[in-house]
Short mmCIF file of C-alpha atoms and ligand atoms in Angstrom, two decimals:
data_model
loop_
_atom_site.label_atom_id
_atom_site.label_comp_id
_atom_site.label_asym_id
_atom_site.label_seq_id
_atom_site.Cartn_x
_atom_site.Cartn_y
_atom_site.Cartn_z
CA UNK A 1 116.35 97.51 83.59
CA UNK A 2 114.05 96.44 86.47
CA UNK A 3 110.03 96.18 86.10
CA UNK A 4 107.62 97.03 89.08
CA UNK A 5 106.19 94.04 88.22
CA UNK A 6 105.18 91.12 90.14
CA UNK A 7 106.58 87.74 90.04
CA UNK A 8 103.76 85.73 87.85
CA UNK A 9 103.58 81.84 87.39
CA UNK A 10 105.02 81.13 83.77
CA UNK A 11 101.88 78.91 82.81
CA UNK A 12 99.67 82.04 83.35
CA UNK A 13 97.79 83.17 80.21
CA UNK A 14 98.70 85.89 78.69
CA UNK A 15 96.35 88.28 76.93
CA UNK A 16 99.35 90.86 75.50
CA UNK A 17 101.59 88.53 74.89
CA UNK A 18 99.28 86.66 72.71
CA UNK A 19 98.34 89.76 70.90
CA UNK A 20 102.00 90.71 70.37
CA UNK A 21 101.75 86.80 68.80
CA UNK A 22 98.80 86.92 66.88
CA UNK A 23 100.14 90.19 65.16
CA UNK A 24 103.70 88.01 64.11
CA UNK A 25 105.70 90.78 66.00
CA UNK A 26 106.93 88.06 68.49
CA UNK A 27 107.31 84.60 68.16
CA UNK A 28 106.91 82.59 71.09
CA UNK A 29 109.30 79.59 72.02
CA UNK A 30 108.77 76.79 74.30
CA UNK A 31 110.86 78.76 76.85
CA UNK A 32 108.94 81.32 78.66
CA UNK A 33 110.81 84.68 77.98
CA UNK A 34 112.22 83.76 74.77
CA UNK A 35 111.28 84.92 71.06
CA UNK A 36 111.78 85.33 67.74
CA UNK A 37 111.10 89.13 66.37
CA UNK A 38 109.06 89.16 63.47
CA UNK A 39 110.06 92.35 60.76
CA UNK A 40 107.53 95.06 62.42
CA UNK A 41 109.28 94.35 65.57
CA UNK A 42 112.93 94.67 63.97
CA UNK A 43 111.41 97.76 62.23
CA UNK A 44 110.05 99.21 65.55
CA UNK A 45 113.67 98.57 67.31
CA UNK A 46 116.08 99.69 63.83
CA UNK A 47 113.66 103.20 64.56
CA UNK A 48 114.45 103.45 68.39
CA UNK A 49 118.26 103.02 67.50
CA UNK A 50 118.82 105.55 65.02
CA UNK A 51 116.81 108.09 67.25
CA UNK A 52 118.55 106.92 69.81
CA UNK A 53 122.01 107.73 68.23
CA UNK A 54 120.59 111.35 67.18
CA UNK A 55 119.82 112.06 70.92
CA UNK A 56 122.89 110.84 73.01
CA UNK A 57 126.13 111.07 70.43
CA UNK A 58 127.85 113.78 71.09
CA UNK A 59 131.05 114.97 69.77
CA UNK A 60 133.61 112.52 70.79
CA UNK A 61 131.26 109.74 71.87
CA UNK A 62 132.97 105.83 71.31
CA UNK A 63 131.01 103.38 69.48
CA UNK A 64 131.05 99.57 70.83
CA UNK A 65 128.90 96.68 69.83
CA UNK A 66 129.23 93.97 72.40
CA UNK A 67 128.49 90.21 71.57
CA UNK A 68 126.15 88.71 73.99
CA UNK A 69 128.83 87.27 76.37
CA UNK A 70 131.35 88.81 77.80
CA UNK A 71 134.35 87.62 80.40
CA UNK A 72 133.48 85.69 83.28
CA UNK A 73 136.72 86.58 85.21
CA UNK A 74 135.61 90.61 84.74
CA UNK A 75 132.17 89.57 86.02
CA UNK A 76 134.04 87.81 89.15
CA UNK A 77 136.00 91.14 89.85
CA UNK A 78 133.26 93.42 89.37
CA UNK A 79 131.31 92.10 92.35
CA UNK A 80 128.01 91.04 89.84
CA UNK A 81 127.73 87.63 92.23
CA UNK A 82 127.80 89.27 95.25
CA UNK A 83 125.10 91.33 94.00
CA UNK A 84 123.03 89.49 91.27
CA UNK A 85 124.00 85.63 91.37
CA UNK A 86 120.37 84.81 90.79
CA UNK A 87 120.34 86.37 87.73
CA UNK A 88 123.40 85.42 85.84
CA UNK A 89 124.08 82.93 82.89
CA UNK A 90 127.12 81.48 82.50
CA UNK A 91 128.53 79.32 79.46
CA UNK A 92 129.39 75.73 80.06
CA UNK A 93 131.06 73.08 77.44
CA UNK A 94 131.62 70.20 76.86
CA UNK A 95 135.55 69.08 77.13
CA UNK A 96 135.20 65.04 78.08
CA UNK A 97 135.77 61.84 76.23
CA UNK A 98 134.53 59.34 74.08
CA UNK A 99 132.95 57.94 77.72
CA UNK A 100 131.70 61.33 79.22
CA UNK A 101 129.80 61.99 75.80
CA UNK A 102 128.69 58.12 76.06
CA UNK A 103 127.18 59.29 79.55
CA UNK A 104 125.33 62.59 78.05
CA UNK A 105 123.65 60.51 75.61
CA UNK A 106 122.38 58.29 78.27
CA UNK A 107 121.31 60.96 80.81
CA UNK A 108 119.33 62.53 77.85
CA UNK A 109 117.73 59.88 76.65
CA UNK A 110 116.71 59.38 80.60
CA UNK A 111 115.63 63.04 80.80
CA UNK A 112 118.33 63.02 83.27
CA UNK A 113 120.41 66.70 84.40
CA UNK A 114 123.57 65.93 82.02
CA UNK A 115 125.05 69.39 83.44
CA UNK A 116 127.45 67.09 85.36
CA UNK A 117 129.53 66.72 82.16
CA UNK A 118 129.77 70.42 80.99
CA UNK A 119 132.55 72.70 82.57
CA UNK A 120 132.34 75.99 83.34
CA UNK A 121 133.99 78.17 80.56
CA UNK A 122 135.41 82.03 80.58
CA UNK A 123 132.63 83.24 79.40
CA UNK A 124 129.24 84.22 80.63
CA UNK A 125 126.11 85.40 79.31
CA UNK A 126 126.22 89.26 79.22
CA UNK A 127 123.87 90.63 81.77
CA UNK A 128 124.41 94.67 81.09
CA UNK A 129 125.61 96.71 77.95
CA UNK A 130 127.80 98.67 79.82
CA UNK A 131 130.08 95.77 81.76
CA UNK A 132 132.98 95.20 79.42
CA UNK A 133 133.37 98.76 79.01
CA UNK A 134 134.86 99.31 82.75
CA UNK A 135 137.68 96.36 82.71
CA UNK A 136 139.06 98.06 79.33
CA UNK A 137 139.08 101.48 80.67
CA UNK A 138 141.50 100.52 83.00
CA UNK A 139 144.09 103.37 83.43
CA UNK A 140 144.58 107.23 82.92
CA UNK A 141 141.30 108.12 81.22
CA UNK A 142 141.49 111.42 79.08
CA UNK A 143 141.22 114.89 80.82
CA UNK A 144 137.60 115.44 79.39
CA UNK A 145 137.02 111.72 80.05
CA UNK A 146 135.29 109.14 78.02
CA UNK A 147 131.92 109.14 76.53
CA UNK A 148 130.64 105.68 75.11
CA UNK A 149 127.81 104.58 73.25
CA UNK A 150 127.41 100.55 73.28
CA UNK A 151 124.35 98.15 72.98
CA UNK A 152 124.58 94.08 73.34
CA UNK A 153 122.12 91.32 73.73
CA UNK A 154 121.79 90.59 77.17
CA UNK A 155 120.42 87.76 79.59
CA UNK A 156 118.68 87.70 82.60
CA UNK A 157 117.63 84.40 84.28
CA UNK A 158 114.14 85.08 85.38
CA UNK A 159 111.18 83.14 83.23
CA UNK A 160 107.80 85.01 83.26
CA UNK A 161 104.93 84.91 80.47
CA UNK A 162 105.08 88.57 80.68
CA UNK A 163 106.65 89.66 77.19
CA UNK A 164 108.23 93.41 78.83
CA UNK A 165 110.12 90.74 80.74
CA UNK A 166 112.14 88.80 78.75
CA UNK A 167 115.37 86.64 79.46
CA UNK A 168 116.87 87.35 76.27
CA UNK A 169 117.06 91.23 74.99
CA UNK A 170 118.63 94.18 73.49
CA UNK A 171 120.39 96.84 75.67
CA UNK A 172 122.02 100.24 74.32
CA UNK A 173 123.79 102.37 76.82
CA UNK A 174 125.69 105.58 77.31
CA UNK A 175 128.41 105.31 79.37
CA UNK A 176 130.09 108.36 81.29
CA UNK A 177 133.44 107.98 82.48
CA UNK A 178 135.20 111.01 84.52
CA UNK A 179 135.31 113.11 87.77
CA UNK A 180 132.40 112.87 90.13
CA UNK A 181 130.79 116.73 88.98
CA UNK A 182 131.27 115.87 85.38
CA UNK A 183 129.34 112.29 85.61
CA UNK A 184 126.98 113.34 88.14
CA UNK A 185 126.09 117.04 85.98
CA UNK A 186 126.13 114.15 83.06
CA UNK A 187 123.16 112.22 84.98
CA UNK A 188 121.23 114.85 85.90
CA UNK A 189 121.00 115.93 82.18
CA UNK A 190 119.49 112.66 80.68
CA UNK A 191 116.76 113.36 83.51
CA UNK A 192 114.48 115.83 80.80
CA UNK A 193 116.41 114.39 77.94
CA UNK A 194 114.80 110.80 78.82
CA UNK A 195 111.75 111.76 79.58
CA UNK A 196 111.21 114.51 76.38
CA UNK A 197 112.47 111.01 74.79
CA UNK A 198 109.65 108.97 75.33
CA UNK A 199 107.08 111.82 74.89
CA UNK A 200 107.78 112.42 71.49
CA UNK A 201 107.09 109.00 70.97
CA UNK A 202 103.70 109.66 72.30
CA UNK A 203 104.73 107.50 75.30
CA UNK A 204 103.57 109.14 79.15
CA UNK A 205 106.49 108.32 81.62
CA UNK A 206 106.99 108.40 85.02
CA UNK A 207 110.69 108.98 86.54
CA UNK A 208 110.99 107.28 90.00
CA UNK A 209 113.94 106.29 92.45
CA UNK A 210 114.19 102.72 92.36
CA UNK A 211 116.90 100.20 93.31
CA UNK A 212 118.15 96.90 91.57
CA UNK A 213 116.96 93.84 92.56
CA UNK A 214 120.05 92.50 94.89
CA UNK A 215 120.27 89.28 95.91
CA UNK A 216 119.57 88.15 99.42
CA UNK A 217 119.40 89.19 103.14
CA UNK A 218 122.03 91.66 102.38
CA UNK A 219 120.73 92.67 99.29
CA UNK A 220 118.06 93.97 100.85
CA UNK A 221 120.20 96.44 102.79
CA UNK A 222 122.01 97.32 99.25
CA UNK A 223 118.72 98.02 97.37
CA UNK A 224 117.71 100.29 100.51
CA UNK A 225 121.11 101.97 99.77
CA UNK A 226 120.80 102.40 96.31
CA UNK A 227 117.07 104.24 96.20
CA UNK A 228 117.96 106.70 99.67
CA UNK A 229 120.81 107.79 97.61
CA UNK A 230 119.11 108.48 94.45
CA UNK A 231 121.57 106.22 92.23
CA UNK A 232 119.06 104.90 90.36
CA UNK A 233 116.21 106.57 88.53
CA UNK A 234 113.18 104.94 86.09
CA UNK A 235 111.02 105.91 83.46
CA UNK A 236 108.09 103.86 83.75
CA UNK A 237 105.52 103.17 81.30
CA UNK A 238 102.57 101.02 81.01
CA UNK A 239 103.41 97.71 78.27
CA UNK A 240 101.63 94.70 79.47
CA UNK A 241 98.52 96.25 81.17
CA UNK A 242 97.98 99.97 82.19
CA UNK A 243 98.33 99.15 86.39
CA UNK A 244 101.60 97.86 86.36
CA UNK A 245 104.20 100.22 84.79
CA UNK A 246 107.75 98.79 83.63
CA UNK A 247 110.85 100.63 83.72
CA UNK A 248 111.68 100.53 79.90
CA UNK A 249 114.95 103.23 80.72
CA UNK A 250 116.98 103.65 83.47
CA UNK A 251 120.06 106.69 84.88
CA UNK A 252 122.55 104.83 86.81
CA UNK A 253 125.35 106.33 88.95
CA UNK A 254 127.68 104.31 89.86
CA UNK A 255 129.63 106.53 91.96
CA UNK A 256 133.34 105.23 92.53
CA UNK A 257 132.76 101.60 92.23
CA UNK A 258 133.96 100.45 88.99
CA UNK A 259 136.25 103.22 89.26
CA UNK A 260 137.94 101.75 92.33
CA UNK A 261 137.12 97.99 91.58
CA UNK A 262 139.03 98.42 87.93
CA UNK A 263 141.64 101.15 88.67
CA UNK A 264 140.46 103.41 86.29
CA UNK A 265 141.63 107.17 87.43
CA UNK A 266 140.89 110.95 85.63
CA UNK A 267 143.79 112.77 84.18
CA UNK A 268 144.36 114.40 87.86
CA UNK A 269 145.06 110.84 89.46
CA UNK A 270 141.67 110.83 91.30
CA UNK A 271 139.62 107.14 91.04
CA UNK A 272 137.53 108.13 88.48
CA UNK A 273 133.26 107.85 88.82
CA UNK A 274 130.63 106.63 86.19
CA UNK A 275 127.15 106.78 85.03
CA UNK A 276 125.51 104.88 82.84
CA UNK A 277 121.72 105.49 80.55
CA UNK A 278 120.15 102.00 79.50
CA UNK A 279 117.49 101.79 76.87
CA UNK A 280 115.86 98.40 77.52
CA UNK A 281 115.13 98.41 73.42
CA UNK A 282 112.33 95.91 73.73
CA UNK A 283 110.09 97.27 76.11
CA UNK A 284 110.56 100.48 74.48
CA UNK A 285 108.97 98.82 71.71
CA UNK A 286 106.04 96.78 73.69
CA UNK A 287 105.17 99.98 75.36
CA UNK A 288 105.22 101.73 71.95
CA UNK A 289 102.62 99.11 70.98
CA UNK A 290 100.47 98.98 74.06
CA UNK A 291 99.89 102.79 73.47
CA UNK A 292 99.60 103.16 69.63
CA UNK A 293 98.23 99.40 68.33
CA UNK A 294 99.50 96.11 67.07
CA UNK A 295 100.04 97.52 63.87
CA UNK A 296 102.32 100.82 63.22
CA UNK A 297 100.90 101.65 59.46
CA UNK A 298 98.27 103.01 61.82
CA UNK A 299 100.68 104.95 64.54
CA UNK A 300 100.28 109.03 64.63
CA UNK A 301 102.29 110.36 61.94
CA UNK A 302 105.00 112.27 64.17
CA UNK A 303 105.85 108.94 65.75
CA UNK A 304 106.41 107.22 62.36
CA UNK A 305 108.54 109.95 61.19
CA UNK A 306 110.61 109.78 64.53
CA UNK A 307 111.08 106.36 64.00
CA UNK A 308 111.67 106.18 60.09
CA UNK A 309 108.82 103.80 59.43
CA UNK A 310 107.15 103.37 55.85
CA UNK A 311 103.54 104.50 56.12
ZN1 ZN B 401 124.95 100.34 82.50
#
């Protein structure tokens, strides 16, 4: 999930984000990008999930919760540093001595970097729903393919005082695994399906090309890639102020890539292509709020009733 957004300084006040405060639905830390969720924000979310399930589990869809880190070696293979290094988290511990803990203290107590003690472990911090999913469907997938339905917390490293950007959120995705007609018909399905979505929850989006935001010089000629090609579409919707519109969904085709990079092949032999449709569940729910009110006893009716909340 990418916003159009522009890169703002993390001091810079905040007039939605303090609403969203003031009204207990978020609770700010002293890391920019990282809250609690008070219980109308849980409710809001719990609401989006279920009529999320209703809309995308069809017959034969896989459910998968993922915990909010994942392999690092998968990450390695599946090119995510080449692409998105900037991005990443990764999980470090500490596996010293008596001394090398002796040495954290100090550097602490200094206000010193003690990262020089911590090693890097297999895990990092899950930056998609849909990663772990391609490494285990290594193989002979079924002859009508695989359909999965899977949601983690994820992280992104980028700190902003904008709460539709946050480093630490919920994704849910549906994952299409089989020959290139099947995904791409697949994709091009969730098109009025996504869109129909968010207007029945009163919600006006926009669905634009857009590209991911790739690290580097190179990157740059990867992103260009990406949007020509049409592999990646939006819906954008206003959360944090009506000019700037965030993508709270996004279509992804992958084409052959994890395919290839993971060996996973249809029933014919052929590498095998995938798509992927990513609810970024958070800014679902700030854009909910920026367009019905801090408070959702006083939402329209039909929105409450899609979402299962209590008048
Ligand atoms: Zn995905």
């Amino acid at each position: 999930m990418i916003a159009t957004i522009s890169p703002v300084s993390v001091t810079e006040a905040h007039p939605f984000r303090q609403a969203l405060v003031d009204a207990g639905l978020l609770f700010p830390s002293d890391v920019p990008g990282v809250y609690g969720r008070g219980a109308a924000m849980e409710a809001i979310v719990a609401g989006l999930d279920a009529a999320i399930s209703g809309l995308g589990s069809d017959d034969g869809t896989s459910v998968i919760r993922f915990p909010p880190v994942m392999s690092r070696a998968m990450i390695e293979r599946g090119g995510y540093l080449r692409s998105f290094p900037h991005l990443l988290g990764t999980v470090h511990c500490f596996e010293g001595d008596d001394a090398g803990q002796e040495r954290i203290l100090q550097q602490v107590e200094r206000g010193e970097d003690w990262g020089g003690e911590q090693r890097l472990t297999d895990l990092v911090l899950a930056p998609a729903a849909c990663y772990p999913i391609y490494p285990a469907s290594a193989g002979t997938l079924p002859a009508a393919g695989r359909l999965l339905d899977v949601s983690a917390y994820c992280f992104r490293h980028e700190a902003s005082p904008d709460p539709a950007r946050m480093q630490a959120f919920r994704m849910r995705e549906f994952v299409r695994l089989a020959d290139p007609a099947t995904v791409e018909a697949w994709r091009d399905q969730w098109q009025p399906r996504a869109l129909q979505f968010l207007r029945d929850l009163g919600l006006d989006p926009r669905l634009a090309p857009a590209n991911d935001p790739f690290f580097g010089r190179g990157g740059r000629l990867l992103a260009a890639s990406q949007a020509a090609d049409g592999l990646k579409l939006e819906l954008l919707v206003p959360t944090s102020s009506d000019v700037k519109l965030t993508a709270v969904m996004s279509l992804n085709y992958h084409r052959e890539h994890f395919g290839e990079t993971f060996a996973i092949r249809t029933a014919d032999g052929a590498i095998a292509h995938s798509a992927c449709t990513a609810f970024g569940m958070e800014r679902i729910a700030l854009a909910l709020v920026r367009a019905h009110g801090v408070e959702p006893g006083d939402w329209p009716a039909e929105v409450r009733a899609r979402l299962r909340l209590a008048a």
